[in-house]
Amino acid sequence: MLANYLIGLREGLEAGLIVGILIAYLGKIGRRDLFGRLWFGIGIAVAVSLGVGALLTWGPYAMTFQAQEVLGGVLSLVAVAMVTWMIFWMGTHGRTLSAELRGQMDAAIDHSWIAIVVLGALSVGREGIETALFVWASVSGGSDPVLGTFGAVLGIVTAIVISWGISRGLVRINLSKFFTWTGLFLILVAAGVLSYGIGDLQEAGVIPGQGQPAYSLTAIIPPGGWFSALLSGIFNFTPEPTWAQVIGWVVYVAVTMSLYLGMLHRRSRPTPVTAAAPTASAPTPAAAS
């Protein structure tokens, strides 16, 4: 539940910030008449996201077991790729997000009302589809799908409340630190989803090695216990992973975490200030003497 709550909270905050920036900018330039078109596009994004979630939830039931496992494994890998891209995109574009959105809104206003609808749909729809796909992949591998789904919904509701509070000046939050720490946490969550997806592909026979665990932690973390359920719900933990799952988890965490920490280090370094060259009209010390 905690992992899905943070997924919903983070993605919901990103969408809320985007909506807030677009609404505030339209108000600032005196184009409140365009609010309806923007909200129409946002409504389309929400409907598409809910449709994707419903399709992922009920669509596979008409498929064979092997087809379900292949679909589950592939979508888990896609979810990991999307959330990884999202983490790095927010890390590199967070500081310029407001300027980029204002530029896109200016371009949409210059074209037609349809462009504003499309901008609202694409800006929020990306976050919504990422949320639907990643939450589905996380819930599928968890021990309690209902609780996991509730956690995601609760996170989205919390994000809506926080976004409203920020827009009214009632809530102050260091968004840079929030996205930094949740990014680190989501890397570990994504690694668990990756491991789960590999397991699905092994059960379908796409990847060899099913039924050959690399090690067993059942003596330390018994299946069915509260601690096992907690780890499974947050990190898709399995006490007897295969070698493919272990290798996939370790490689993903090592590579992604190294790149992410490197990005944070580069972002934290102060920008060097170059000294301005003396102008031709300014006398040098030697000339002045």
PDB file of C-alpha atoms in Angstrom:
ATOM      1  CA  MET A   1       0.000   0.000   0.000  1.00  0.00           C
ATOM      2  CA  LEU A   2       2.820   2.440   0.863  1.00  0.00           C
ATOM      3  CA  ALA A   3       4.505   2.039  -2.510  1.00  0.00           C
ATOM      4  CA  ASN A   4       1.266   2.621  -4.410  1.00  0.00           C
ATOM      5  CA  TYR A   5       0.393   5.541  -2.139  1.00  0.00           C
ATOM      6  CA  LEU A   6       3.708   7.229  -2.975  1.00  0.00           C
ATOM      7  CA  ILE A   7       3.251   6.466  -6.674  1.00  0.00           C
ATOM      8  CA  GLY A   8      -0.185   8.084  -6.645  1.00  0.00           C
ATOM      9  CA  LEU A   9       1.079  10.993  -4.534  1.00  0.00           C
ATOM     10  CA  ARG A  10       4.101  11.721  -6.720  1.00  0.00           C
ATOM     11  CA  GLU A  11       2.332  11.375 -10.072  1.00  0.00           C
ATOM     12  CA  GLY A  12      -0.684  13.279  -8.729  1.00  0.00           C
ATOM     13  CA  LEU A  13       1.544  16.125  -7.549  1.00  0.00           C
ATOM     14  CA  GLU A  14       3.269  16.294 -10.923  1.00  0.00           C
ATOM     15  CA  ALA A  15      -0.097  16.493 -12.684  1.00  0.00           C
ATOM     16  CA  GLY A  16      -1.359  19.002 -10.113  1.00  0.00           C
ATOM     17  CA  LEU A  17       1.678  21.237 -10.609  1.00  0.00           C
ATOM     18  CA  ILE A  18       1.223  21.136 -14.383  1.00  0.00           C
ATOM     19  CA  VAL A  19      -2.453  22.060 -14.130  1.00  0.00           C
ATOM     20  CA  GLY A  20      -1.669  24.796 -11.609  1.00  0.00           C
ATOM     21  CA  ILE A  21       1.013  26.329 -13.841  1.00  0.00           C
ATOM     22  CA  LEU A  22      -1.256  26.312 -16.906  1.00  0.00           C
ATOM     23  CA  ILE A  23      -4.246  27.757 -15.028  1.00  0.00           C
ATOM     24  CA  ALA A  24      -2.145  30.445 -13.337  1.00  0.00           C
ATOM     25  CA  TYR A  25      -0.560  31.465 -16.629  1.00  0.00           C
ATOM     26  CA  LEU A  26      -3.905  31.798 -18.408  1.00  0.00           C
ATOM     27  CA  GLY A  27      -5.140  33.936 -15.543  1.00  0.00           C
ATOM     28  CA  LYS A  28      -2.002  36.065 -15.628  1.00  0.00           C
ATOM     29  CA  ILE A  29      -2.354  36.886 -19.340  1.00  0.00           C
ATOM     30  CA  GLY A  30      -6.087  37.545 -18.973  1.00  0.00           C
ATOM     31  CA  ARG A  31      -7.327  34.528 -20.923  1.00  0.00           C
ATOM     32  CA  ARG A  32      -9.720  33.048 -18.389  1.00  0.00           C
ATOM     33  CA  ASP A  33     -12.057  32.364 -21.288  1.00  0.00           C
ATOM     34  CA  LEU A  34      -9.771  29.446 -22.199  1.00  0.00           C
ATOM     35  CA  PHE A  35     -10.200  27.687 -18.832  1.00  0.00           C
ATOM     36  CA  GLY A  36     -13.059  25.548 -20.151  1.00  0.00           C
ATOM     37  CA  ARG A  37     -11.038  24.244 -23.088  1.00  0.00           C
ATOM     38  CA  LEU A  38      -8.087  23.413 -20.852  1.00  0.00           C
ATOM     39  CA  TRP A  39     -10.302  21.575 -18.352  1.00  0.00           C
ATOM     40  CA  PHE A  40     -11.953  19.708 -21.229  1.00  0.00           C
ATOM     41  CA  GLY A  41      -8.548  18.408 -22.289  1.00  0.00           C
ATOM     42  CA  ILE A  42      -7.720  17.472 -18.690  1.00  0.00           C
ATOM     43  CA  GLY A  43     -11.028  15.593 -18.460  1.00  0.00           C
ATOM     44  CA  ILE A  44     -10.122  13.612 -21.580  1.00  0.00           C
ATOM     45  CA  ALA A  45      -6.776  12.709 -19.980  1.00  0.00           C
ATOM     46  CA  VAL A  46      -8.469  11.482 -16.801  1.00  0.00           C
ATOM     47  CA  ALA A  47     -10.996   9.407 -18.792  1.00  0.00           C
ATOM     48  CA  VAL A  48      -8.249   7.814 -20.914  1.00  0.00           C
ATOM     49  CA  SER A  49      -6.208   7.003 -17.791  1.00  0.00           C
ATOM     50  CA  LEU A  50      -9.208   5.349 -16.126  1.00  0.00           C
ATOM     51  CA  GLY A  51      -9.894   3.442 -19.333  1.00  0.00           C
ATOM     52  CA  VAL A  52      -6.316   2.158 -19.453  1.00  0.00           C
ATOM     53  CA  GLY A  53      -6.602   1.060 -15.819  1.00  0.00           C
ATOM     54  CA  ALA A  54      -9.892  -0.745 -16.483  1.00  0.00           C
ATOM     55  CA  LEU A  55      -8.505  -2.435 -19.598  1.00  0.00           C
ATOM     56  CA  LEU A  56      -5.443  -3.649 -17.710  1.00  0.00           C
ATOM     57  CA  THR A  57      -7.599  -4.921 -14.841  1.00  0.00           C
ATOM     58  CA  TRP A  58     -10.315  -6.804 -16.695  1.00  0.00           C
ATOM     59  CA  GLY A  59      -8.987  -7.249 -20.227  1.00  0.00           C
ATOM     60  CA  PRO A  60      -6.572 -10.177 -19.650  1.00  0.00           C
ATOM     61  CA  TYR A  61      -9.250 -12.480 -18.150  1.00  0.00           C
ATOM     62  CA  ALA A  62     -10.321 -13.646 -21.609  1.00  0.00           C
ATOM     63  CA  MET A  63      -6.770 -14.754 -22.448  1.00  0.00           C
ATOM     64  CA  THR A  64      -5.022 -18.041 -21.823  1.00  0.00           C
ATOM     65  CA  PHE A  65      -2.750 -18.392 -18.788  1.00  0.00           C
ATOM     66  CA  GLN A  66       0.405 -18.216 -20.905  1.00  0.00           C
ATOM     67  CA  ALA A  67      -0.856 -15.160 -22.765  1.00  0.00           C
ATOM     68  CA  GLN A  68      -1.715 -13.478 -19.445  1.00  0.00           C
ATOM     69  CA  GLU A  69       1.770 -14.126 -18.121  1.00  0.00           C
ATOM     70  CA  VAL A  70       3.406 -12.807 -21.286  1.00  0.00           C
ATOM     71  CA  LEU A  71       1.207  -9.693 -21.219  1.00  0.00           C
ATOM     72  CA  GLY A  72       1.843  -9.153 -17.520  1.00  0.00           C
ATOM     73  CA  GLY A  73       5.589  -9.531 -17.959  1.00  0.00           C
ATOM     74  CA  VAL A  74       5.812  -7.205 -20.955  1.00  0.00           C
ATOM     75  CA  LEU A  75       3.622  -4.529 -19.352  1.00  0.00           C
ATOM     76  CA  SER A  76       5.689  -4.728 -16.165  1.00  0.00           C
ATOM     77  CA  LEU A  77       8.822  -4.022 -18.209  1.00  0.00           C
ATOM     78  CA  VAL A  78       7.052  -1.152 -19.975  1.00  0.00           C
ATOM     79  CA  ALA A  79       5.942   0.239 -16.604  1.00  0.00           C
ATOM     80  CA  VAL A  80       9.522   0.103 -15.306  1.00  0.00           C
ATOM     81  CA  ALA A  81      10.777   1.893 -18.431  1.00  0.00           C
ATOM     82  CA  MET A  82       8.117   4.604 -18.129  1.00  0.00           C
ATOM     83  CA  VAL A  83       8.625   5.299 -14.430  1.00  0.00           C
ATOM     84  CA  THR A  84      12.417   5.330 -14.880  1.00  0.00           C
ATOM     85  CA  TRP A  85      12.063   7.851 -17.702  1.00  0.00           C
ATOM     86  CA  MET A  86       9.707   9.901 -15.519  1.00  0.00           C
ATOM     87  CA  ILE A  87      12.173   9.991 -12.621  1.00  0.00           C
ATOM     88  CA  PHE A  88      15.016  11.260 -14.797  1.00  0.00           C
ATOM     89  CA  TRP A  89      12.797  13.621 -16.800  1.00  0.00           C
ATOM     90  CA  MET A  90      11.549  15.332 -13.648  1.00  0.00           C
ATOM     91  CA  GLY A  91      15.097  15.516 -12.324  1.00  0.00           C
ATOM     92  CA  THR A  92      16.382  17.290 -15.421  1.00  0.00           C
ATOM     93  CA  HIS A  93      13.325  19.400 -16.353  1.00  0.00           C
ATOM     94  CA  GLY A  94      11.917  20.291 -12.922  1.00  0.00           C
ATOM     95  CA  ARG A  95      13.580  23.700 -12.801  1.00  0.00           C
ATOM     96  CA  THR A  96      12.460  24.686 -16.291  1.00  0.00           C
ATOM     97  CA  LEU A  97       9.020  23.048 -16.220  1.00  0.00           C
ATOM     98  CA  SER A  98       7.129  26.301 -15.677  1.00  0.00           C
ATOM     99  CA  ALA A  99       8.861  28.099 -18.558  1.00  0.00           C
ATOM    100  CA  GLU A 100       8.366  25.134 -20.899  1.00  0.00           C
ATOM    101  CA  LEU A 101       4.645  24.909 -20.114  1.00  0.00           C
ATOM    102  CA  ARG A 102       4.156  28.657 -20.597  1.00  0.00           C
ATOM    103  CA  GLY A 103       5.882  28.416 -23.973  1.00  0.00           C
ATOM    104  CA  GLN A 104       3.656  25.505 -24.987  1.00  0.00           C
ATOM    105  CA  MET A 105       0.559  27.443 -23.903  1.00  0.00           C
ATOM    106  CA  ASP A 106       1.614  30.481 -25.955  1.00  0.00           C
ATOM    107  CA  ALA A 107       2.074  28.241 -28.992  1.00  0.00           C
ATOM    108  CA  ALA A 108      -1.341  26.608 -28.417  1.00  0.00           C
ATOM    109  CA  ILE A 109      -3.101  29.984 -28.110  1.00  0.00           C
ATOM    110  CA  ASP A 110      -1.557  31.087 -31.400  1.00  0.00           C
ATOM    111  CA  HIS A 111      -2.973  28.033 -33.201  1.00  0.00           C
ATOM    112  CA  SER A 112      -6.554  27.150 -32.205  1.00  0.00           C
ATOM    113  CA  TRP A 113      -8.794  26.102 -29.326  1.00  0.00           C
ATOM    114  CA  ILE A 114      -8.178  22.464 -30.252  1.00  0.00           C
ATOM    115  CA  ALA A 115      -4.465  22.944 -29.525  1.00  0.00           C
ATOM    116  CA  ILE A 116      -5.322  24.022 -25.966  1.00  0.00           C
ATOM    117  CA  VAL A 117      -7.472  20.911 -25.464  1.00  0.00           C
ATOM    118  CA  VAL A 118      -4.651  18.742 -26.791  1.00  0.00           C
ATOM    119  CA  LEU A 119      -2.115  20.482 -24.521  1.00  0.00           C
ATOM    120  CA  GLY A 120      -4.267  19.815 -21.445  1.00  0.00           C
ATOM    121  CA  ALA A 121      -4.863  16.199 -22.469  1.00  0.00           C
ATOM    122  CA  LEU A 122      -1.208  15.436 -23.200  1.00  0.00           C
ATOM    123  CA  SER A 123       0.194  17.292 -20.169  1.00  0.00           C
ATOM    124  CA  VAL A 124      -1.953  15.380 -17.691  1.00  0.00           C
ATOM    125  CA  GLY A 125      -2.549  12.213 -19.715  1.00  0.00           C
ATOM    126  CA  ARG A 126       1.111  11.232 -19.616  1.00  0.00           C
ATOM    127  CA  GLU A 127       1.086  11.264 -15.823  1.00  0.00           C
ATOM    128  CA  GLY A 128      -2.249   9.438 -15.691  1.00  0.00           C
ATOM    129  CA  ILE A 129      -1.226   6.613 -18.021  1.00  0.00           C
ATOM    130  CA  GLU A 130       2.103   6.205 -16.193  1.00  0.00           C
ATOM    131  CA  THR A 131       0.201   5.963 -12.914  1.00  0.00           C
ATOM    132  CA  ALA A 132      -2.318   3.436 -14.250  1.00  0.00           C
ATOM    133  CA  LEU A 133       0.359   1.206 -15.767  1.00  0.00           C
ATOM    134  CA  PHE A 134       2.801   1.297 -12.869  1.00  0.00           C
ATOM    135  CA  VAL A 135       0.147   0.879 -10.180  1.00  0.00           C
ATOM    136  CA  TRP A 136      -1.325  -2.057 -12.106  1.00  0.00           C
ATOM    137  CA  ALA A 137       2.089  -3.701 -12.366  1.00  0.00           C
ATOM    138  CA  SER A 138       2.782  -3.107  -8.667  1.00  0.00           C
ATOM    139  CA  VAL A 139      -0.658  -4.292  -7.547  1.00  0.00           C
ATOM    140  CA  SER A 140      -0.461  -7.420  -9.726  1.00  0.00           C
ATOM    141  CA  GLY A 141       2.616  -8.612  -7.851  1.00  0.00           C
ATOM    142  CA  GLY A 142       1.367  -7.630  -4.396  1.00  0.00           C
ATOM    143  CA  SER A 143      -0.360  -9.762  -1.835  1.00  0.00           C
ATOM    144  CA  ASP A 144      -3.478  -7.573  -1.527  1.00  0.00           C
ATOM    145  CA  PRO A 145      -4.635  -5.915  -4.778  1.00  0.00           C
ATOM    146  CA  VAL A 146      -7.549  -4.121  -3.106  1.00  0.00           C
ATOM    147  CA  LEU A 147      -5.312  -2.538  -0.471  1.00  0.00           C
ATOM    148  CA  GLY A 148      -2.736  -1.607  -3.119  1.00  0.00           C
ATOM    149  CA  THR A 149      -5.370   0.068  -5.294  1.00  0.00           C
ATOM    150  CA  PHE A 150      -6.753   1.910  -2.271  1.00  0.00           C
ATOM    151  CA  GLY A 151      -3.255   3.170  -1.489  1.00  0.00           C
ATOM    152  CA  ALA A 152      -2.852   4.572  -5.013  1.00  0.00           C
ATOM    153  CA  VAL A 153      -6.256   6.292  -4.897  1.00  0.00           C
ATOM    154  CA  LEU A 154      -5.467   7.716  -1.470  1.00  0.00           C
ATOM    155  CA  GLY A 155      -2.160   9.058  -2.788  1.00  0.00           C
ATOM    156  CA  ILE A 156      -3.903  10.766  -5.719  1.00  0.00           C
ATOM    157  CA  VAL A 157      -6.505  12.319  -3.409  1.00  0.00           C
ATOM    158  CA  THR A 158      -3.729  13.560  -1.111  1.00  0.00           C
ATOM    159  CA  ALA A 159      -1.922  15.050  -4.116  1.00  0.00           C
ATOM    160  CA  ILE A 160      -5.094  16.888  -5.172  1.00  0.00           C
ATOM    161  CA  VAL A 161      -5.489  18.363  -1.688  1.00  0.00           C
ATOM    162  CA  ILE A 162      -1.813  19.394  -1.516  1.00  0.00           C
ATOM    163  CA  SER A 163      -1.913  20.901  -5.018  1.00  0.00           C
ATOM    164  CA  TRP A 164      -4.989  22.929  -4.088  1.00  0.00           C
ATOM    165  CA  GLY A 165      -3.282  24.068  -0.888  1.00  0.00           C
ATOM    166  CA  ILE A 166      -0.164  25.129  -2.796  1.00  0.00           C
ATOM    167  CA  SER A 167      -2.220  27.100  -5.319  1.00  0.00           C
ATOM    168  CA  ARG A 168      -3.961  28.929  -2.441  1.00  0.00           C
ATOM    169  CA  GLY A 169      -0.744  29.525  -0.531  1.00  0.00           C
ATOM    170  CA  LEU A 170      -1.935  27.333   2.348  1.00  0.00           C
ATOM    171  CA  VAL A 171       0.702  24.602   1.960  1.00  0.00           C
ATOM    172  CA  ARG A 172       4.447  25.001   1.602  1.00  0.00           C
ATOM    173  CA  ILE A 173       6.510  21.992   0.579  1.00  0.00           C
ATOM    174  CA  ASN A 174      10.055  21.625  -0.704  1.00  0.00           C
ATOM    175  CA  LEU A 175       9.145  19.983  -3.993  1.00  0.00           C
ATOM    176  CA  SER A 176      12.781  19.543  -5.003  1.00  0.00           C
ATOM    177  CA  LYS A 177      13.526  17.380  -1.969  1.00  0.00           C
ATOM    178  CA  PHE A 178      10.199  15.583  -2.298  1.00  0.00           C
ATOM    179  CA  PHE A 179      10.849  14.512  -5.888  1.00  0.00           C
ATOM    180  CA  THR A 180      14.481  13.667  -5.085  1.00  0.00           C
ATOM    181  CA  TRP A 181      13.665  11.277  -2.223  1.00  0.00           C
ATOM    182  CA  THR A 182      10.626   9.724  -3.878  1.00  0.00           C
ATOM    183  CA  GLY A 183      12.772   9.177  -6.966  1.00  0.00           C
ATOM    184  CA  LEU A 184      15.241   7.144  -4.902  1.00  0.00           C
ATOM    185  CA  PHE A 185      12.402   5.134  -3.380  1.00  0.00           C
ATOM    186  CA  LEU A 186      10.689   4.518  -6.719  1.00  0.00           C
ATOM    187  CA  ILE A 187      13.907   3.103  -8.175  1.00  0.00           C
ATOM    188  CA  LEU A 188      13.707   0.300  -5.594  1.00  0.00           C
ATOM    189  CA  VAL A 189       9.986  -0.148  -6.258  1.00  0.00           C
ATOM    190  CA  ALA A 190      10.631  -0.304 -10.013  1.00  0.00           C
ATOM    191  CA  ALA A 191      13.339  -2.911  -9.442  1.00  0.00           C
ATOM    192  CA  GLY A 192      10.762  -5.089  -7.690  1.00  0.00           C
ATOM    193  CA  VAL A 193       8.300  -4.648 -10.560  1.00  0.00           C
ATOM    194  CA  LEU A 194      11.085  -5.586 -12.989  1.00  0.00           C
ATOM    195  CA  SER A 195      11.793  -8.735 -11.004  1.00  0.00           C
ATOM    196  CA  TYR A 196       8.094  -9.592 -10.973  1.00  0.00           C
ATOM    197  CA  GLY A 197       7.853  -9.065 -14.748  1.00  0.00           C
ATOM    198  CA  ILE A 198      10.822 -11.361 -15.317  1.00  0.00           C
ATOM    199  CA  GLY A 199       9.078 -13.980 -13.174  1.00  0.00           C
ATOM    200  CA  ASP A 200       5.941 -13.698 -15.321  1.00  0.00           C
ATOM    201  CA  LEU A 201       7.963 -14.186 -18.500  1.00  0.00           C
ATOM    202  CA  GLN A 202       9.664 -17.203 -16.950  1.00  0.00           C
ATOM    203  CA  GLU A 203       6.299 -18.747 -16.059  1.00  0.00           C
ATOM    204  CA  ALA A 204       5.234 -18.226 -19.673  1.00  0.00           C
ATOM    205  CA  GLY A 205       8.400 -19.958 -20.904  1.00  0.00           C
ATOM    206  CA  VAL A 206       9.783 -16.857 -22.637  1.00  0.00           C
ATOM    207  CA  ILE A 207      12.784 -16.657 -20.276  1.00  0.00           C
ATOM    208  CA  PRO A 208      14.357 -19.902 -19.007  1.00  0.00           C
ATOM    209  CA  GLY A 209      15.093 -20.700 -15.379  1.00  0.00           C
ATOM    210  CA  GLN A 210      11.622 -21.029 -13.860  1.00  0.00           C
ATOM    211  CA  GLY A 211      11.611 -23.200 -10.728  1.00  0.00           C
ATOM    212  CA  GLN A 212      15.354 -22.805 -10.133  1.00  0.00           C
ATOM    213  CA  PRO A 213      15.709 -20.350  -7.228  1.00  0.00           C
ATOM    214  CA  ALA A 214      19.044 -18.633  -6.692  1.00  0.00           C
ATOM    215  CA  TYR A 215      18.565 -18.785  -2.914  1.00  0.00           C
ATOM    216  CA  SER A 216      15.830 -19.143  -0.319  1.00  0.00           C
ATOM    217  CA  LEU A 217      14.981 -16.723   2.487  1.00  0.00           C
ATOM    218  CA  THR A 218      11.931 -18.607   3.680  1.00  0.00           C
ATOM    219  CA  ALA A 219      13.669 -19.566   6.938  1.00  0.00           C
ATOM    220  CA  ILE A 220      14.349 -15.890   7.712  1.00  0.00           C
ATOM    221  CA  ILE A 221      11.210 -14.341   6.189  1.00  0.00           C
ATOM    222  CA  PRO A 222       8.436 -16.983   6.233  1.00  0.00           C
ATOM    223  CA  PRO A 223       5.851 -16.597   3.434  1.00  0.00           C
ATOM    224  CA  GLY A 224       2.469 -15.477   4.723  1.00  0.00           C
ATOM    225  CA  GLY A 225       3.911 -13.494   7.632  1.00  0.00           C
ATOM    226  CA  TRP A 226       3.314  -9.768   8.110  1.00  0.00           C
ATOM    227  CA  PHE A 227       6.904  -8.859   7.235  1.00  0.00           C
ATOM    228  CA  SER A 228       6.819 -10.860   4.014  1.00  0.00           C
ATOM    229  CA  ALA A 229       3.490  -9.270   3.093  1.00  0.00           C
ATOM    230  CA  LEU A 230       4.907  -5.806   3.820  1.00  0.00           C
ATOM    231  CA  LEU A 231       7.977  -6.353   1.623  1.00  0.00           C
ATOM    232  CA  SER A 232       5.855  -7.920  -1.097  1.00  0.00           C
ATOM    233  CA  GLY A 233       3.395  -5.027  -1.079  1.00  0.00           C
ATOM    234  CA  ILE A 234       6.100  -2.357  -1.257  1.00  0.00           C
ATOM    235  CA  PHE A 235       8.969  -3.925  -3.206  1.00  0.00           C
ATOM    236  CA  ASN A 236       7.375  -7.027  -4.853  1.00  0.00           C
ATOM    237  CA  PHE A 237       9.650  -9.138  -2.657  1.00  0.00           C
ATOM    238  CA  THR A 238       9.832 -12.887  -3.194  1.00  0.00           C
ATOM    239  CA  PRO A 239      11.767 -15.134  -0.783  1.00  0.00           C
ATOM    240  CA  GLU A 240      12.878 -17.514  -3.549  1.00  0.00           C
ATOM    241  CA  PRO A 241      13.827 -15.497  -6.639  1.00  0.00           C
ATOM    242  CA  THR A 242      15.331 -17.082  -9.733  1.00  0.00           C
ATOM    243  CA  TRP A 243      18.768 -16.160 -11.008  1.00  0.00           C
ATOM    244  CA  ALA A 244      17.237 -14.087 -13.798  1.00  0.00           C
ATOM    245  CA  GLN A 245      15.219 -12.094 -11.261  1.00  0.00           C
ATOM    246  CA  VAL A 246      18.239 -11.530  -9.018  1.00  0.00           C
ATOM    247  CA  ILE A 247      20.468 -10.454 -11.906  1.00  0.00           C
ATOM    248  CA  GLY A 248      17.755  -8.174 -13.322  1.00  0.00           C
ATOM    249  CA  TRP A 249      17.154  -6.538  -9.929  1.00  0.00           C
ATOM    250  CA  VAL A 250      20.849  -5.993  -9.150  1.00  0.00           C
ATOM    251  CA  VAL A 251      21.749  -4.660 -12.603  1.00  0.00           C
ATOM    252  CA  TYR A 252      18.766  -2.294 -12.697  1.00  0.00           C
ATOM    253  CA  VAL A 253      19.415  -0.872  -9.218  1.00  0.00           C
ATOM    254  CA  ALA A 254      23.176  -0.544  -9.785  1.00  0.00           C
ATOM    255  CA  VAL A 255      22.875   1.209 -13.149  1.00  0.00           C
ATOM    256  CA  THR A 256      19.808   3.356 -12.431  1.00  0.00           C
ATOM    257  CA  MET A 257      20.874   4.387  -8.940  1.00  0.00           C
ATOM    258  CA  SER A 258      24.376   5.323 -10.152  1.00  0.00           C
ATOM    259  CA  LEU A 259      22.984   7.456 -12.982  1.00  0.00           C
ATOM    260  CA  TYR A 260      20.407   9.067 -10.693  1.00  0.00           C
ATOM    261  CA  LEU A 261      22.904   9.928  -7.955  1.00  0.00           C
ATOM    262  CA  GLY A 262      25.278  11.275 -10.614  1.00  0.00           C
ATOM    263  CA  MET A 263      22.501  13.495 -11.944  1.00  0.00           C
ATOM    264  CA  LEU A 264      21.757  14.781  -8.434  1.00  0.00           C
ATOM    265  CA  HIS A 265      25.454  15.507  -7.883  1.00  0.00           C
ATOM    266  CA  ARG A 266      25.734  17.486 -11.121  1.00  0.00           C
ATOM    267  CA  ARG A 267      22.548  19.367 -10.321  1.00  0.00           C
ATOM    268  CA  SER A 268      23.787  20.346  -6.860  1.00  0.00           C
ATOM    269  CA  ARG A 269      27.088  21.784  -8.104  1.00  0.00           C
ATOM    270  CA  PRO A 270      27.053  25.597  -8.362  1.00  0.00           C
ATOM    271  CA  THR A 271      27.242  27.028 -11.846  1.00  0.00           C
ATOM    272  CA  PRO A 272      30.723  28.515 -12.411  1.00  0.00           C
ATOM    273  CA  VAL A 273      30.680  32.247 -12.901  1.00  0.00           C
ATOM    274  CA  THR A 274      33.133  33.477 -15.520  1.00  0.00           C
ATOM    275  CA  ALA A 275      34.791  36.805 -14.937  1.00  0.00           C
ATOM    276  CA  ALA A 276      33.791  39.462 -17.428  1.00  0.00           C
ATOM    277  CA  ALA A 277      36.569  40.610 -19.747  1.00  0.00           C
ATOM    278  CA  PRO A 278      37.550  44.294 -19.376  1.00  0.00           C
ATOM    279  CA  THR A 279      35.917  46.548 -21.920  1.00  0.00           C
ATOM    280  CA  ALA A 280      37.971  48.520 -24.403  1.00  0.00           C
ATOM    281  CA  SER A 281      36.881  51.839 -22.910  1.00  0.00           C
ATOM    282  CA  ALA A 282      37.915  50.939 -19.375  1.00  0.00           C
ATOM    283  CA  PRO A 283      41.544  51.902 -18.628  1.00  0.00           C
ATOM    284  CA  THR A 284      43.857  49.191 -17.395  1.00  0.00           C
ATOM    285  CA  PRO A 285      45.795  49.728 -14.164  1.00  0.00           C
ATOM    286  CA  ALA A 286      48.959  50.249 -16.198  1.00  0.00           C
ATOM    287  CA  ALA A 287      47.387  52.877 -18.425  1.00  0.00           C
ATOM    288  CA  ALA A 288      45.874  54.665 -15.458  1.00  0.00           C
ATOM    289  CA  SER A 289      49.250  55.041 -13.858  1.00  0.00           C
TER     290      SER A 289
END
